[in-house]
XYZ file of C-alpha atoms in Angstrom:
441
model
C -30.687 -34.217 -14.779
C -34.481 -31.653 -14.939
C -34.669 -33.175 -18.648
C -38.873 -32.865 -17.975
C -38.880 -29.604 -17.104
C -36.465 -28.846 -19.878
C -38.624 -30.191 -22.509
C -41.559 -28.400 -21.292
C -39.697 -24.944 -22.194
C -38.561 -26.308 -24.884
C -42.213 -27.393 -26.221
C -43.143 -23.085 -25.435
C -40.128 -22.339 -28.159
C -41.358 -23.502 -31.497
C -39.491 -22.967 -34.403
C -41.977 -20.040 -35.779
C -41.803 -18.048 -32.671
C -37.870 -18.510 -32.698
C -38.084 -17.828 -36.260
C -39.980 -15.071 -35.880
C -37.467 -13.656 -33.701
C -34.376 -14.218 -35.488
C -35.288 -13.017 -38.899
C -35.701 -16.077 -40.870
C -38.451 -18.971 -41.568
C -38.939 -21.489 -38.949
C -37.903 -24.318 -41.839
C -34.357 -23.541 -41.320
C -34.819 -23.966 -37.825
C -36.532 -27.544 -38.179
C -33.284 -27.708 -40.672
C -30.669 -27.312 -37.984
C -31.967 -29.352 -35.232
C -32.466 -32.181 -37.894
C -28.686 -31.620 -39.153
C -27.597 -31.305 -34.917
C -29.772 -34.430 -34.298
C -28.974 -36.310 -36.843
C -24.897 -35.539 -36.498
C -21.791 -38.480 -34.471
C -19.978 -36.819 -33.778
C -21.206 -32.887 -33.558
C -19.306 -29.638 -31.562
C -20.810 -26.579 -31.414
C -17.952 -23.492 -31.514
C -20.341 -20.813 -30.689
C -17.631 -17.849 -30.496
C -17.302 -14.724 -28.220
C -19.670 -13.061 -29.963
C -22.814 -14.952 -28.690
C -21.522 -14.249 -24.921
C -21.796 -10.299 -25.107
C -25.090 -10.199 -24.642
C -27.348 -9.798 -21.811
C -28.945 -12.810 -22.144
C -26.205 -14.514 -23.064
C -25.365 -17.325 -20.281
C -28.399 -18.533 -20.761
C -28.478 -19.022 -24.386
C -25.022 -21.144 -23.709
C -26.653 -23.115 -21.506
C -29.425 -24.275 -24.222
C -26.616 -24.716 -26.786
C -24.771 -26.991 -24.152
C -27.873 -28.838 -23.601
C -28.694 -29.942 -27.559
C -25.590 -31.045 -27.082
C -26.234 -33.772 -23.738
C -29.817 -34.241 -25.427
C -27.754 -35.348 -29.032
C -25.473 -37.488 -26.866
C -22.290 -35.463 -27.563
C -21.142 -35.755 -24.412
C -17.928 -37.314 -23.373
C -16.885 -38.899 -27.021
C -13.962 -38.036 -29.098
C -15.142 -35.296 -32.062
C -18.341 -34.089 -29.754
C -18.544 -31.139 -27.233
C -18.263 -27.682 -27.192
C -15.807 -25.498 -27.468
C -14.605 -22.801 -24.995
C -11.757 -20.801 -25.375
C -10.397 -21.091 -21.771
C -6.982 -20.171 -21.472
C -5.997 -23.008 -20.249
C -2.584 -23.437 -19.059
C -3.924 -21.057 -16.243
C -6.097 -23.435 -14.873
C -2.465 -25.131 -13.709
C -1.808 -22.408 -10.976
C 1.885 -21.963 -12.520
C 1.539 -18.687 -12.086
C -1.579 -17.320 -10.773
C -1.123 -14.429 -8.691
C -2.854 -14.437 -5.375
C -4.700 -11.222 -7.039
C -6.428 -13.919 -9.189
C -8.197 -15.884 -6.415
C -8.313 -13.126 -3.242
C -8.724 -14.878 0.352
C -12.604 -15.197 0.541
C -13.089 -12.984 3.381
C -10.862 -10.477 2.444
C -10.867 -6.871 4.910
C -13.883 -5.134 3.997
C -12.637 -1.580 4.373
C -9.511 -2.173 1.645
C -11.258 -4.205 -0.822
C -14.028 -3.164 -3.113
C -15.294 -5.171 -6.399
C -16.437 -3.657 -9.027
C -17.883 -4.673 -12.668
C -14.991 -4.268 -15.804
C -19.010 -4.290 -17.526
C -20.359 -1.167 -15.240
C -16.592 0.149 -15.094
C -17.533 3.900 -15.517
C -20.488 4.160 -13.576
C -19.428 1.700 -10.891
C -16.246 3.474 -10.423
C -18.714 6.900 -9.291
C -21.315 5.260 -8.029
C -19.089 4.096 -5.361
C -19.049 5.482 -2.263
C -18.344 4.036 0.816
C -15.213 4.609 0.606
C -14.903 5.847 -2.674
C -12.187 5.087 -5.359
C -9.867 7.646 -6.088
C -7.135 6.094 -7.038
C -7.051 4.089 -10.759
C -3.904 1.692 -11.776
C -4.486 0.967 -15.008
C -2.061 -1.753 -16.494
C -1.760 -2.458 -20.150
C -5.280 -2.127 -20.663
C -6.987 0.883 -23.088
C -10.486 0.743 -21.131
C -11.358 4.775 -21.661
C -12.557 3.672 -25.554
C -12.405 -0.263 -25.155
C -14.709 -0.695 -21.749
C -18.892 0.245 -22.262
C -20.108 3.605 -22.487
C -17.104 5.535 -23.067
C -18.114 8.997 -22.018
C -19.064 7.862 -18.187
C -15.188 5.785 -18.164
C -13.745 9.241 -19.119
C -15.941 11.006 -16.722
C -15.212 8.636 -13.385
C -11.356 8.683 -14.853
C -11.500 12.142 -14.414
C -13.263 11.974 -11.147
C -10.888 9.944 -9.612
C -7.763 12.309 -7.184
C -5.036 10.174 -9.014
C -4.301 7.933 -11.922
C -1.132 5.852 -12.808
C -1.148 3.770 -16.430
C 1.894 1.908 -17.570
C 1.587 1.191 -21.095
C 3.534 1.186 -24.099
C 1.992 3.536 -26.380
C -0.305 6.525 -25.222
C -3.213 5.353 -25.820
C -6.313 7.337 -25.033
C -6.444 6.179 -21.513
C -2.731 7.031 -20.919
C -3.335 10.670 -22.092
C -5.875 10.736 -19.274
C -3.129 9.620 -17.090
C -1.317 11.717 -14.164
C 1.242 9.529 -14.502
C 2.616 7.141 -18.142
C 5.148 4.622 -17.216
C 6.503 2.812 -20.287
C 5.776 -0.507 -19.831
C 8.125 -3.669 -21.079
C 7.621 -5.424 -24.423
C 7.299 -9.398 -24.081
C 10.418 -9.100 -25.482
C 12.178 -7.881 -22.594
C 11.808 -10.349 -19.971
C 12.015 -13.787 -19.731
C 8.202 -15.212 -18.774
C 5.698 -18.382 -19.307
C 2.884 -18.627 -21.653
C 0.101 -20.694 -21.611
C -2.971 -20.218 -24.623
C -6.563 -20.558 -24.987
C -6.957 -22.647 -28.009
C -4.540 -25.240 -27.339
C -2.731 -26.996 -23.400
C 0.850 -26.437 -23.752
C 2.586 -24.552 -22.056
C 5.573 -22.461 -23.634
C 8.688 -20.827 -22.444
C 8.910 -16.948 -23.830
C 12.415 -16.231 -23.573
C 13.935 -12.420 -23.529
C 15.096 -11.146 -26.969
C 16.397 -7.940 -25.381
C 17.290 -5.024 -22.680
C 14.691 -2.825 -22.060
C 15.328 1.013 -23.319
C 16.202 3.926 -21.325
C 14.361 3.151 -17.432
C 12.091 1.244 -18.677
C 11.897 -1.221 -16.325
C 9.215 -4.815 -16.654
C 6.148 -4.597 -14.303
C 7.552 -7.432 -11.616
C 9.810 -4.243 -10.639
C 8.313 -1.887 -10.411
C 5.569 -3.966 -7.893
C 9.059 -4.967 -6.424
C 9.834 -1.465 -5.238
C 6.374 -0.640 -4.734
C 5.979 -3.599 -2.322
C 8.908 -2.247 -0.562
C 7.720 1.136 -0.129
C 3.948 0.367 1.082
C 5.567 -2.052 3.493
C 4.461 -5.203 2.559
C 6.134 -8.314 4.213
C 9.735 -9.393 2.636
C 7.899 -13.293 3.024
C 5.098 -12.030 1.053
C 7.180 -10.244 -1.498
C 9.219 -13.039 -2.539
C 5.891 -15.511 -2.448
C 4.463 -13.208 -4.887
C 7.007 -11.050 -7.105
C 10.357 -11.337 -8.370
C 12.862 -10.098 -7.369
C 14.645 -6.879 -10.529
C 17.080 -9.296 -12.189
C 16.828 -12.013 -15.153
C 18.444 -14.563 -12.625
C 15.390 -13.507 -10.116
C 13.049 -13.507 -12.379
C 13.896 -17.332 -14.133
C 14.389 -18.016 -10.194
C 11.064 -17.305 -9.639
C 9.446 -18.935 -12.556
C 10.944 -22.159 -12.368
C 9.548 -22.259 -8.131
C 5.940 -22.651 -9.292
C 7.026 -24.982 -12.523
C 7.966 -27.144 -10.025
C 4.351 -27.358 -8.719
C 4.152 -29.843 -11.410
C 6.131 -32.897 -11.424
C 8.830 -32.995 -15.144
C 7.816 -28.996 -15.494
C 11.593 -26.160 -15.628
C 12.428 -23.984 -17.330
C 15.858 -25.982 -18.500
C 12.480 -28.949 -19.446
C 10.678 -25.672 -21.782
C 13.846 -24.151 -23.687
C 13.670 -27.645 -25.411
C 10.240 -26.617 -26.572
C 6.532 -26.485 -25.550
C 5.443 -29.105 -23.213
C 1.996 -30.140 -23.369
C 0.296 -30.372 -19.267
C -0.028 -33.477 -17.489
C -3.387 -34.616 -16.709
C -4.569 -33.348 -20.138
C -7.577 -34.971 -22.131
C -8.445 -35.130 -25.639
C -12.084 -35.629 -24.719
C -13.431 -33.711 -22.001
C -16.100 -35.834 -19.163
C -14.995 -38.802 -21.080
C -16.323 -40.873 -17.354
C -19.319 -38.859 -18.254
C -18.896 -37.809 -14.269
C -19.305 -33.936 -13.656
C -18.437 -31.573 -11.248
C -22.398 -30.384 -10.116
C -24.294 -30.863 -6.927
C -26.320 -34.577 -8.413
C -23.216 -35.435 -10.628
C -24.718 -35.117 -13.529
C -25.590 -32.829 -16.326
C -28.228 -29.742 -15.202
C -30.769 -29.101 -17.503
C -32.722 -27.757 -14.047
C -29.831 -26.163 -11.939
C -30.823 -24.887 -8.838
C -27.335 -24.106 -8.748
C -27.483 -21.304 -11.424
C -30.174 -20.149 -10.000
C -28.708 -19.451 -6.712
C -25.611 -18.006 -7.939
C -26.734 -15.834 -10.829
C -30.216 -15.148 -10.070
C -30.958 -16.348 -13.759
C -33.802 -18.903 -14.406
C -33.049 -22.575 -13.120
C -33.934 -23.479 -16.616
C -32.772 -21.942 -19.760
C -34.801 -19.191 -21.189
C -35.155 -16.382 -23.876
C -35.681 -12.818 -22.617
C -35.369 -9.636 -25.545
C -32.323 -7.785 -25.970
C -32.523 -4.379 -23.566
C -32.447 -2.633 -27.363
C -33.892 -5.070 -29.426
C -34.835 -5.055 -33.067
C -37.016 -7.567 -33.746
C -40.659 -5.141 -33.668
C -42.893 -7.528 -31.674
C -40.181 -6.486 -28.666
C -41.489 -4.268 -26.410
C -37.418 -2.977 -26.215
C -37.427 -2.120 -29.754
C -36.809 1.059 -31.126
C -38.859 3.082 -34.130
C -36.455 6.068 -33.557
C -33.169 3.677 -33.598
C -34.524 0.402 -35.841
C -30.568 -0.423 -36.072
C -28.927 -3.419 -34.349
C -25.180 -2.186 -34.434
C -22.811 -4.942 -34.760
C -18.901 -4.432 -33.418
C -17.164 -7.472 -34.179
C -13.314 -7.952 -33.983
C -11.255 -7.405 -36.422
C -8.532 -9.090 -37.881
C -5.812 -6.157 -38.263
C -5.740 -5.268 -34.893
C -6.742 -7.260 -31.224
C -9.530 -4.622 -29.729
C -7.236 -1.312 -29.758
C -3.630 -3.383 -29.889
C -1.644 -2.340 -33.176
C -4.153 0.113 -34.060
C -0.587 2.763 -33.640
C 0.692 0.961 -36.188
C 1.074 2.698 -39.948
C 1.546 -1.516 -40.946
C -1.969 -2.469 -39.547
C -3.289 0.878 -41.075
C -2.010 -0.075 -44.574
C -4.742 -2.590 -44.125
C -7.716 -0.433 -42.726
C -6.605 3.543 -42.657
C -10.241 4.369 -41.562
C -13.125 3.312 -40.059
C -15.685 2.078 -42.315
C -19.408 1.331 -41.715
C -20.474 -1.264 -43.494
C -25.037 -1.084 -44.643
C -27.121 -3.350 -46.431
C -27.908 -0.971 -49.612
C -31.981 -1.477 -49.064
C -31.265 0.067 -45.837
C -28.844 2.668 -47.454
C -31.779 3.493 -50.121
C -34.294 3.921 -47.638
C -32.382 6.456 -45.756
C -30.877 7.985 -49.219
C -27.396 7.448 -48.806
C -24.463 6.904 -51.752
C -22.347 4.132 -51.737
C -18.932 5.751 -50.296
C -20.213 8.795 -48.632
C -19.411 10.511 -45.596
C -22.661 9.101 -42.578
C -23.600 9.775 -39.239
C -24.494 7.230 -36.632
C -26.082 7.904 -33.823
C -28.493 7.120 -31.162
C -29.431 8.824 -27.547
C -25.846 8.488 -26.027
C -23.624 9.620 -29.067
C -22.746 9.906 -32.393
C -20.337 8.836 -35.143
C -19.304 10.486 -38.623
C -18.250 7.503 -40.536
C -17.185 6.610 -44.414
C -20.218 3.586 -45.532
C -19.214 1.144 -47.408
C -21.987 -1.087 -48.512
C -22.145 -5.197 -48.292
C -24.383 -7.269 -49.617
C -23.634 -9.925 -46.478
C -24.509 -7.977 -44.223
C -28.496 -8.975 -43.164
C -30.715 -5.859 -42.975
C -31.614 -3.957 -39.828
C -28.007 -4.551 -38.502
C -24.991 -2.539 -39.212
C -21.172 -2.881 -38.417
C -18.670 -0.861 -37.313
C -15.178 -2.886 -35.784
C -13.956 -2.624 -32.475
C -11.102 -1.034 -31.707
C -10.833 1.950 -32.924
C -9.417 4.827 -30.668
C -11.146 8.192 -29.948
C -8.642 10.262 -32.234
C -9.408 8.065 -35.338
C -13.296 9.040 -34.627
C -14.749 5.289 -35.215
C -14.539 4.906 -30.848
C -18.245 2.281 -31.389
C -18.135 2.455 -27.473
C -19.663 6.033 -27.362
C -22.940 4.436 -28.848
C -22.775 1.762 -26.103
C -25.118 1.272 -22.409
C -23.014 -0.176 -19.724
C -24.405 -3.588 -19.187
C -23.560 -6.757 -17.896
C -24.230 -10.445 -18.898
C -26.132 -12.397 -16.929
C -23.704 -14.937 -15.894
C -19.965 -14.469 -15.705
C -19.858 -10.532 -14.659
C -19.314 -9.876 -18.920
C -20.102 -7.218 -20.866
C -22.607 -7.322 -22.736
C -21.117 -5.119 -25.947
C -23.774 -6.042 -29.190
C -27.444 -4.713 -27.894
C -26.616 -1.457 -29.381
C -29.584 0.215 -31.965
C -28.530 3.383 -33.584
C -29.793 5.484 -36.681
C -27.757 5.761 -39.722
C -28.449 9.352 -41.469
C -26.296 10.971 -44.652
C -23.339 13.638 -42.861
């Protein structure tokens, strides 16, 4: 659906135009187009990084359109790799909080954007937010615009953090409740990359007075006056047998699933397809792939046909959003040595990556009088970091790289330099639209 509108839009986006933005010859884009157009089957796996821009939703739509236009939908080995939590789709243990009522009480429910956490907490006035409960999250260094997140947390009357380690966020709490580890309670787990459901059996008892989160919620729910029925339906009672019985009731929604069955090994969820959309039936209003989507326009306030928009902070010189003061693109990818800010406290992980290091192309360093292995200032209008620099010819010129996940006391918390921005679709955080300058320290 919408092929003519899409073709008209694409005609204005020449390889030369795109190459100038991307910093590569237009001929390379033509080679890539020929490769995609002549390869059967073809799969595109874009990763999470491309989703962290303000126009990322439209970018993803454009890339999926390449597969649709080349016949790489509904065929074995063809398609698009989405990193979805596959087994969550079956609702085996989704709490009501994941899917709240369509018309909740407006007096007690307010939506806060994760990407805009700090600004939205401060801006919410009717009613104001007075308390935060953070469970196993570290939003202070990991959410965009760390200084504003800190300001927002300190504006609250009461802050509770449930956590295994004393993170930056836990240090800001009024009360820290020690959290169990995943060894200390039976659970059912899924994955982003396969369709199997697995039993994670309890291995050890929680130490001291540590309680599983479900037990904390069970006690709180009783103290807050929730009905026994609501508590029973949503929270297991505080015992190993009650937890397993609660999980078993949810597994029973899917024929053939039970705790005893999962004790025998992982089980692939029923009704999963190896080939997505093999029947070429699509859950859209037209029943077809929509290159021109009125539904996307209505839901997300975007152009119904995928379009290009400059980043809010752009590195290519012809963009009105480029900056002479801060000409370097600040990329903050994940590292294999931690999952975001998790494991940052472990000595074993620090043996591989003991301190934050800025990666930089030698040509950019020479322009700034920076020596290999020296200390540098990385800064913009929002903040500043002082780091060691490592030269890397694999980093493109005009770009510097610092892995995310460092805590504040490590001196490398990347979101001290970021701006809180939402993606165009999906309420994601546009982590990768930040410009900086680098100078000798």
